[in-house]
Amino acid sequence: MKKNVKKRVAVITGASSGIGLATAKMLKSHGVVVYGMAYNDFEAEFNYIKCDVTNVEQIESSMKEIFEKEGRIDYLVNCAGMGISGSVENSPNEKIKKIYDVNFFGTVNMCKAVLPYMRKNSFGHIVNISSVAGELPIPFQTFYSATKASIESFTAGLSMEVKPFGIKAVCVLPGDTKTGFTNAREKNEVDDASYGKRVSNSVGQMEHDEEHGMTPDSVAKVICKVLYKKNPKPINVVGFKYKFFIFLTHILPKKFVYKVLYDMYAKKNK
Ligand SMILES: NC(=O)c1ccc[n+]([C@@H]2O[C@H](COP(=O)([O-])OP(=O)(O)OC[C@H]3O[C@@H](n4cnc5c(N)ncnc54)[C@H](OP(=O)(O)O)[C@@H]3O)[C@@H](O)[C@H]2O)c1
């Protein structure tokens, strides 16, 4: 952060683990007053609040408390998220609703709760964490991809609504990152009977890529850079490899792109 900048206050969701934790620590080391939030209690070297992002009452009272204490909320980074995997056909509706509740509505709830405070100070930067999987739909993680694509569309619309108030909203899209996300992924129990080994092969490939993926610190660096920018890009992909993939998918025919994704993640008898 530049020298002589006034006090900045950040709220980070998903701050107990992975990308959220790395971001909270990095912002704190830059002199930002950090409030980290997570579903469970956790030991933190920054201010922390136990708060479920699906619980609007808890969120609103937490944001009120922060504003009353600090007089401002400048940054919001929405990292709280989860994954589910399995075929569309065999995904229980409760699980589909849960992933939308946490990933999409959790992000919406947090944005709605901070906006009144950001408007009061005519300043605010919001970073919503989508994913490369929001741009490239991943079979057998279809609902995860759908929540992340929804976040991108939501953030783009929001950014235009709040621009006159001095508030910015953008997305950061990490690729595979080594975090607790892989172990926490909730898998369908009954898939392989109807889909052969396609589901477990596909999810196994994804797990392998995540376990050999980027560090959460490398994603946090991009998030911090984006937060401090006066004019950040709407979509910020992390990592050269993923930037290149997404660039290709924008210039190549969709039919070809889906064929490649099919071969990578859904092919029969793989
Ligand atoms: N890892 C990857 O490869 C990857 C790639 C692209 C995008 N992303 C995205 O990056 C974000 C961070 O993921 P990560 O990899 O850092 O995962 P992670 O290590 O599993 O961390 C997830 C965080 O979300 C919190 N959380 C989950 N449900 C919550 C709820 N209902 N209310 C409040 N907090 C909740 C968890 O809190 P508790 O610990 O208390 O449950 C935890 O702090 C997610 O949005 C994910 O989709 C990850």
Short mmCIF file of C-alpha atoms and ligand atoms in Angstrom, two decimals:
data_model
loop_
_atom_site.label_atom_id
_atom_site.label_comp_id
_atom_site.label_asym_id
_atom_site.label_seq_id
_atom_site.Cartn_x
_atom_site.Cartn_y
_atom_site.Cartn_z
CA MET A 1 0.00 0.00 0.00
CA LYS A 2 1.22 3.57 -0.72
CA LYS A 3 2.68 5.57 2.17
CA ASN A 4 0.55 8.18 3.99
CA VAL A 5 -2.72 6.56 3.01
CA LYS A 6 -5.46 7.03 5.61
CA LYS A 7 -6.85 4.18 7.69
CA ARG A 8 -8.57 1.50 5.64
CA VAL A 9 -10.91 -1.13 7.04
CA ALA A 10 -11.42 -4.48 5.32
CA VAL A 11 -13.98 -7.24 5.79
CA ILE A 12 -12.89 -10.65 4.46
CA THR A 13 -15.21 -13.66 4.42
CA GLY A 14 -13.80 -17.18 4.41
CA ALA A 15 -10.92 -15.85 6.51
CA SER A 16 -10.30 -19.03 8.50
CA SER A 17 -8.65 -20.89 5.64
CA GLY A 18 -7.00 -20.82 2.21
CA ILE A 19 -7.36 -17.73 0.06
CA GLY A 20 -9.38 -15.71 2.60
CA LEU A 21 -6.86 -16.38 5.38
CA ALA A 22 -3.90 -15.46 3.14
CA THR A 23 -5.67 -12.25 2.05
CA ALA A 24 -6.56 -11.25 5.62
CA LYS A 25 -2.95 -11.76 6.77
CA MET A 26 -1.53 -9.87 3.78
CA LEU A 27 -3.88 -6.91 4.20
CA LYS A 28 -3.03 -6.76 7.90
CA SER A 29 0.69 -6.76 7.09
CA HIS A 30 0.01 -3.75 4.80
CA GLY A 31 -1.49 -1.80 7.72
CA VAL A 32 -5.17 -2.37 6.88
CA VAL A 33 -7.56 -2.94 9.81
CA VAL A 34 -8.87 -6.43 9.06
CA TYR A 35 -12.10 -8.09 10.15
CA GLY A 36 -12.05 -11.74 9.09
CA MET A 37 -15.20 -13.81 9.09
CA ALA A 38 -15.86 -17.54 8.91
CA TYR A 39 -18.56 -20.08 9.66
CA ASN A 40 -16.67 -21.75 12.52
CA ASP A 41 -14.67 -20.26 15.37
CA PHE A 42 -11.01 -19.81 14.52
CA GLU A 43 -7.82 -18.46 16.06
CA ALA A 44 -6.71 -15.38 14.18
CA GLU A 45 -4.03 -12.73 14.30
CA PHE A 46 -6.65 -10.18 13.12
CA ASN A 47 -10.15 -9.25 14.38
CA TYR A 48 -12.46 -12.12 13.64
CA ILE A 49 -16.19 -12.64 13.63
CA LYS A 50 -17.99 -15.97 13.57
CA CYS A 51 -20.69 -15.39 10.98
CA ASP A 52 -22.58 -17.55 8.50
CA VAL A 53 -22.77 -15.76 5.14
CA THR A 54 -26.22 -17.26 4.59
CA ASN A 55 -27.56 -15.55 7.75
CA VAL A 56 -28.61 -11.98 6.87
CA GLU A 57 -29.30 -10.96 10.49
CA GLN A 58 -25.84 -12.05 11.67
CA ILE A 59 -24.20 -10.26 8.74
CA GLU A 60 -26.11 -7.01 9.27
CA SER A 61 -25.36 -6.84 12.99
CA SER A 62 -21.67 -7.64 12.33
CA MET A 63 -21.35 -4.88 9.72
CA LYS A 64 -23.14 -2.40 12.01
CA GLU A 65 -20.75 -3.26 14.83
CA ILE A 66 -17.69 -2.78 12.61
CA PHE A 67 -18.97 0.55 11.26
CA GLU A 68 -19.84 1.85 14.73
CA LYS A 69 -16.35 0.96 15.96
CA GLU A 70 -14.25 1.99 12.94
CA GLY A 71 -16.42 4.63 11.24
CA ARG A 72 -15.82 3.04 7.85
CA ILE A 73 -15.82 -0.15 5.78
CA ASP A 74 -13.57 0.38 2.76
CA TYR A 75 -12.90 -3.08 1.41
CA LEU A 76 -14.99 -6.24 1.15
CA VAL A 77 -13.44 -9.47 -0.12
CA ASN A 78 -15.94 -12.32 -0.51
CA CYS A 79 -13.91 -15.53 -0.25
CA ALA A 80 -16.40 -17.74 1.62
CA GLY A 81 -17.25 -20.63 -0.65
CA MET A 82 -17.73 -24.36 -1.02
CA GLY A 83 -17.78 -27.01 -3.70
CA ILE A 84 -20.06 -29.89 -4.56
CA SER A 85 -19.46 -32.52 -7.20
CA GLY A 86 -21.39 -35.18 -9.07
CA SER A 87 -23.72 -35.46 -12.02
CA VAL A 88 -26.59 -33.01 -12.40
CA GLU A 89 -28.99 -35.95 -12.52
CA ASN A 90 -27.92 -37.34 -9.16
CA SER A 91 -27.32 -34.09 -7.25
CA PRO A 92 -29.81 -33.74 -4.37
CA ASN A 93 -31.77 -30.49 -4.54
CA GLU A 94 -30.80 -29.59 -0.94
CA LYS A 95 -27.13 -29.66 -1.97
CA ILE A 96 -27.78 -27.53 -5.04
CA LYS A 97 -29.64 -25.01 -2.89
CA LYS A 98 -26.85 -25.08 -0.30
CA ILE A 99 -24.10 -24.23 -2.78
CA TYR A 100 -26.19 -21.37 -4.18
CA ASP A 101 -26.91 -20.16 -0.63
CA VAL A 102 -23.24 -20.08 0.34
CA ASN A 103 -21.49 -19.11 -2.91
CA PHE A 104 -24.01 -16.84 -4.61
CA PHE A 105 -26.43 -15.58 -1.93
CA GLY A 106 -23.57 -15.38 0.61
CA THR A 107 -21.83 -12.94 -1.74
CA VAL A 108 -25.06 -11.04 -2.39
CA ASN A 109 -25.86 -10.82 1.35
CA MET A 110 -22.43 -9.42 2.16
CA CYS A 111 -22.49 -6.85 -0.67
CA LYS A 112 -25.96 -5.63 0.33
CA ALA A 113 -24.88 -5.29 3.97
CA VAL A 114 -21.76 -3.16 3.32
CA LEU A 115 -23.18 -0.90 0.60
CA PRO A 116 -25.00 1.53 2.95
CA TYR A 117 -21.73 2.10 4.86
CA MET A 118 -19.62 2.44 1.72
CA ARG A 119 -22.12 4.93 0.31
CA LYS A 120 -21.91 7.00 3.53
CA ASN A 121 -18.18 7.50 2.91
CA SER A 122 -18.48 7.65 -0.90
CA PHE A 123 -15.79 4.98 -1.10
CA GLY A 124 -15.66 1.22 -1.32
CA HIS A 125 -13.89 -1.58 -3.15
CA ILE A 126 -15.55 -4.97 -3.38
CA VAL A 127 -13.73 -8.06 -4.65
CA ASN A 128 -15.89 -11.12 -5.23
CA ILE A 129 -14.08 -14.42 -5.72
CA SER A 130 -15.37 -16.28 -8.73
CA SER A 131 -13.27 -18.97 -10.40
CA VAL A 132 -11.80 -20.00 -13.74
CA ALA A 133 -14.58 -22.61 -13.48
CA GLY A 134 -17.09 -19.78 -13.78
CA GLU A 135 -15.76 -19.06 -17.29
CA LEU A 136 -15.11 -22.67 -18.26
CA PRO A 137 -18.02 -24.90 -17.20
CA ILE A 138 -16.66 -28.05 -15.57
CA PRO A 139 -18.78 -31.21 -16.01
CA PHE A 140 -19.64 -32.97 -12.75
CA GLN A 141 -19.01 -29.66 -10.99
CA THR A 142 -21.73 -28.00 -13.00
CA PHE A 143 -23.43 -26.31 -10.05
CA TYR A 144 -20.12 -24.96 -8.72
CA SER A 145 -19.41 -23.46 -12.16
CA ALA A 146 -22.95 -22.07 -12.31
CA THR A 147 -22.61 -20.30 -8.92
CA LYS A 148 -19.31 -18.78 -10.01
CA ALA A 149 -20.70 -17.61 -13.38
CA SER A 150 -23.63 -16.05 -11.44
CA ILE A 151 -21.16 -14.17 -9.24
CA GLU A 152 -19.48 -12.68 -12.33
CA SER A 153 -22.75 -11.52 -13.81
CA PHE A 154 -23.99 -10.17 -10.45
CA THR A 155 -20.73 -8.28 -9.86
CA ALA A 156 -20.79 -6.69 -13.32
CA GLY A 157 -24.36 -5.43 -12.84
CA LEU A 158 -23.63 -4.24 -9.30
CA SER A 159 -20.52 -2.34 -10.41
CA MET A 160 -22.58 -0.21 -12.80
CA GLU A 161 -25.25 0.48 -10.16
CA VAL A 162 -22.79 1.72 -7.53
CA LYS A 163 -20.25 3.54 -9.73
CA PRO A 164 -21.74 7.01 -9.05
CA PHE A 165 -21.27 6.45 -5.30
CA GLY A 166 -17.51 5.94 -5.65
CA ILE A 167 -17.85 2.19 -5.11
CA LYS A 168 -16.12 -0.43 -7.27
CA ALA A 169 -17.02 -4.10 -7.57
CA VAL A 170 -14.85 -6.57 -9.49
CA CYS A 171 -14.13 -10.28 -9.65
CA VAL A 172 -10.95 -12.23 -9.06
CA LEU A 173 -10.84 -15.65 -10.74
CA PRO A 174 -8.33 -18.06 -9.21
CA GLY A 175 -7.39 -21.26 -11.01
CA ASP A 176 -6.46 -24.42 -9.09
CA THR A 177 -5.21 -23.43 -5.64
CA LYS A 178 -3.94 -25.67 -2.86
CA THR A 179 -6.33 -25.04 0.07
CA GLY A 180 -8.82 -26.80 2.34
CA PHE A 181 -11.37 -26.48 -0.47
CA THR A 182 -10.43 -29.87 -1.97
CA ASN A 183 -11.13 -31.83 1.24
CA ALA A 184 -14.26 -29.83 2.03
CA ARG A 185 -15.87 -30.59 -1.38
CA GLU A 186 -19.18 -32.46 -0.87
CA LYS A 187 -19.46 -35.37 -3.30
CA ASN A 188 -22.56 -37.20 -4.52
CA GLU A 189 -22.80 -40.68 -3.10
CA VAL A 190 -24.61 -42.57 -5.85
CA ASP A 191 -23.05 -41.40 -9.10
CA ASP A 192 -20.76 -44.08 -10.37
CA ALA A 193 -23.56 -46.65 -10.69
CA SER A 194 -25.12 -44.72 -13.55
CA TYR A 195 -22.15 -42.78 -14.94
CA GLY A 196 -19.41 -45.41 -14.73
CA LYS A 197 -16.06 -44.06 -13.59
CA ARG A 198 -16.59 -40.74 -15.35
CA VAL A 199 -17.51 -38.83 -12.17
CA SER A 200 -14.72 -40.13 -9.94
CA ASN A 201 -12.14 -39.78 -12.75
CA SER A 202 -13.23 -36.21 -13.40
CA VAL A 203 -13.29 -35.15 -9.75
CA GLY A 204 -10.02 -37.04 -9.12
CA GLN A 205 -8.36 -35.07 -11.92
CA MET A 206 -9.63 -31.80 -10.42
CA GLU A 207 -8.44 -32.80 -6.93
CA HIS A 208 -4.99 -33.62 -8.30
CA ASP A 209 -4.80 -30.25 -10.08
CA GLU A 210 -5.88 -28.37 -6.93
CA GLU A 211 -3.39 -30.24 -4.74
CA HIS A 212 -0.62 -29.27 -7.20
CA GLY A 213 -2.03 -25.79 -7.71
CA MET A 214 -1.02 -22.25 -6.80
CA THR A 215 -0.44 -21.13 -3.24
CA PRO A 216 -3.19 -19.10 -1.56
CA ASP A 217 -0.57 -16.35 -1.10
CA SER A 218 -0.21 -15.93 -4.87
CA VAL A 219 -3.98 -15.41 -5.13
CA ALA A 220 -3.97 -13.04 -2.13
CA LYS A 221 -1.29 -10.91 -3.84
CA VAL A 222 -3.58 -10.40 -6.83
CA ILE A 223 -6.58 -9.64 -4.57
CA CYS A 224 -4.60 -6.97 -2.68
CA LYS A 225 -3.31 -5.44 -5.91
CA VAL A 226 -6.84 -5.25 -7.29
CA LEU A 227 -8.20 -3.75 -4.02
CA TYR A 228 -5.65 -0.91 -4.06
CA LYS A 229 -6.18 -0.06 -7.76
CA LYS A 230 -8.07 3.11 -8.66
CA ASN A 231 -9.44 1.56 -11.82
CA PRO A 232 -9.34 -2.23 -11.53
CA LYS A 233 -10.34 -4.50 -14.41
CA PRO A 234 -13.80 -6.11 -14.01
CA ILE A 235 -12.34 -9.62 -14.35
CA ASN A 236 -8.93 -10.48 -12.89
CA VAL A 237 -7.70 -13.98 -13.64
CA VAL A 238 -4.88 -15.30 -11.43
CA GLY A 239 -1.95 -17.02 -13.15
CA PHE A 240 -0.59 -16.79 -16.70
CA LYS A 241 -1.74 -20.30 -17.66
CA TYR A 242 -5.35 -19.58 -16.74
CA LYS A 243 -5.29 -16.12 -18.38
CA PHE A 244 -4.15 -17.82 -21.58
CA PHE A 245 -6.88 -20.53 -21.37
CA ILE A 246 -9.59 -17.95 -20.89
CA PHE A 247 -8.24 -15.79 -23.71
CA LEU A 248 -8.38 -18.85 -26.01
CA THR A 249 -11.95 -19.67 -24.99
CA HIS A 250 -12.98 -16.14 -25.98
CA ILE A 251 -11.55 -16.44 -29.49
CA LEU A 252 -12.19 -20.12 -30.28
CA PRO A 253 -15.62 -21.53 -31.22
CA LYS A 254 -17.60 -22.67 -28.15
CA LYS A 255 -18.10 -26.08 -29.78
CA PHE A 256 -14.34 -26.63 -29.82
CA VAL A 257 -13.89 -25.36 -26.27
CA TYR A 258 -16.58 -27.71 -24.95
CA LYS A 259 -15.02 -30.62 -26.85
CA VAL A 260 -11.70 -29.96 -25.09
CA LEU A 261 -13.44 -29.72 -21.68
CA TYR A 262 -15.35 -32.92 -22.44
CA ASP A 263 -12.12 -34.72 -23.29
CA MET A 264 -10.48 -33.44 -20.11
CA TYR A 265 -13.28 -33.98 -17.62
CA ALA A 266 -16.13 -36.08 -18.94
CA LYS A 267 -14.91 -38.53 -21.59
CA LYS A 268 -16.31 -42.06 -21.54
CA ASN A 269 -14.00 -44.96 -20.60
CA LYS A 270 -11.22 -42.61 -19.49
N1 LIG B 1 -9.06 -23.68 -4.06
C1 LIG B 1 -9.27 -23.53 -5.36
O1 LIG B 1 -8.73 -24.27 -6.21
C2 LIG B 1 -10.19 -22.41 -5.83
C3 LIG B 1 -10.17 -22.10 -7.20
C4 LIG B 1 -10.98 -21.08 -7.65
C5 LIG B 1 -11.80 -20.40 -6.78
N2 LIG B 1 -11.81 -20.72 -5.46
C6 LIG B 1 -12.71 -19.97 -4.58
O2 LIG B 1 -11.95 -19.27 -3.61
C7 LIG B 1 -12.75 -19.05 -2.45
C8 LIG B 1 -11.95 -19.47 -1.23
O3 LIG B 1 -11.76 -20.87 -1.30
P1 LIG B 1 -10.52 -21.61 -0.64
O4 LIG B 1 -9.89 -22.41 -1.70
O5 LIG B 1 -9.70 -20.68 0.16
O6 LIG B 1 -11.35 -22.64 0.30
P2 LIG B 1 -11.24 -23.08 1.83
O7 LIG B 1 -9.83 -23.16 2.26
O8 LIG B 1 -12.10 -24.30 1.93
O9 LIG B 1 -11.96 -21.87 2.62
C9 LIG B 1 -13.35 -21.68 2.54
C10 LIG B 1 -13.75 -20.62 3.55
O10 LIG B 1 -15.16 -20.36 3.38
C11 LIG B 1 -15.77 -20.36 4.67
N3 LIG B 1 -17.19 -20.71 4.59
C12 LIG B 1 -17.75 -21.79 4.00
N4 LIG B 1 -19.10 -21.76 4.17
C13 LIG B 1 -19.37 -20.65 4.89
C14 LIG B 1 -20.55 -20.05 5.39
N5 LIG B 1 -21.77 -20.59 5.22
N6 LIG B 1 -20.46 -18.89 6.11
C15 LIG B 1 -19.26 -18.33 6.32
N7 LIG B 1 -18.10 -18.82 5.86
C16 LIG B 1 -18.16 -19.98 5.17
C17 LIG B 1 -14.98 -21.40 5.47
O11 LIG B 1 -15.20 -21.19 6.85
P3 LIG B 1 -15.13 -22.43 7.89
O12 LIG B 1 -13.70 -22.89 7.85
O13 LIG B 1 -15.52 -21.83 9.20
O14 LIG B 1 -16.10 -23.48 7.38
C18 LIG B 1 -13.56 -21.07 5.01
O15 LIG B 1 -13.05 -19.99 5.75
C19 LIG B 1 -14.03 -19.86 -2.66
O16 LIG B 1 -15.06 -18.99 -3.09
C20 LIG B 1 -13.67 -20.83 -3.78
O17 LIG B 1 -14.80 -21.18 -4.54
C21 LIG B 1 -11.01 -21.71 -4.96
#
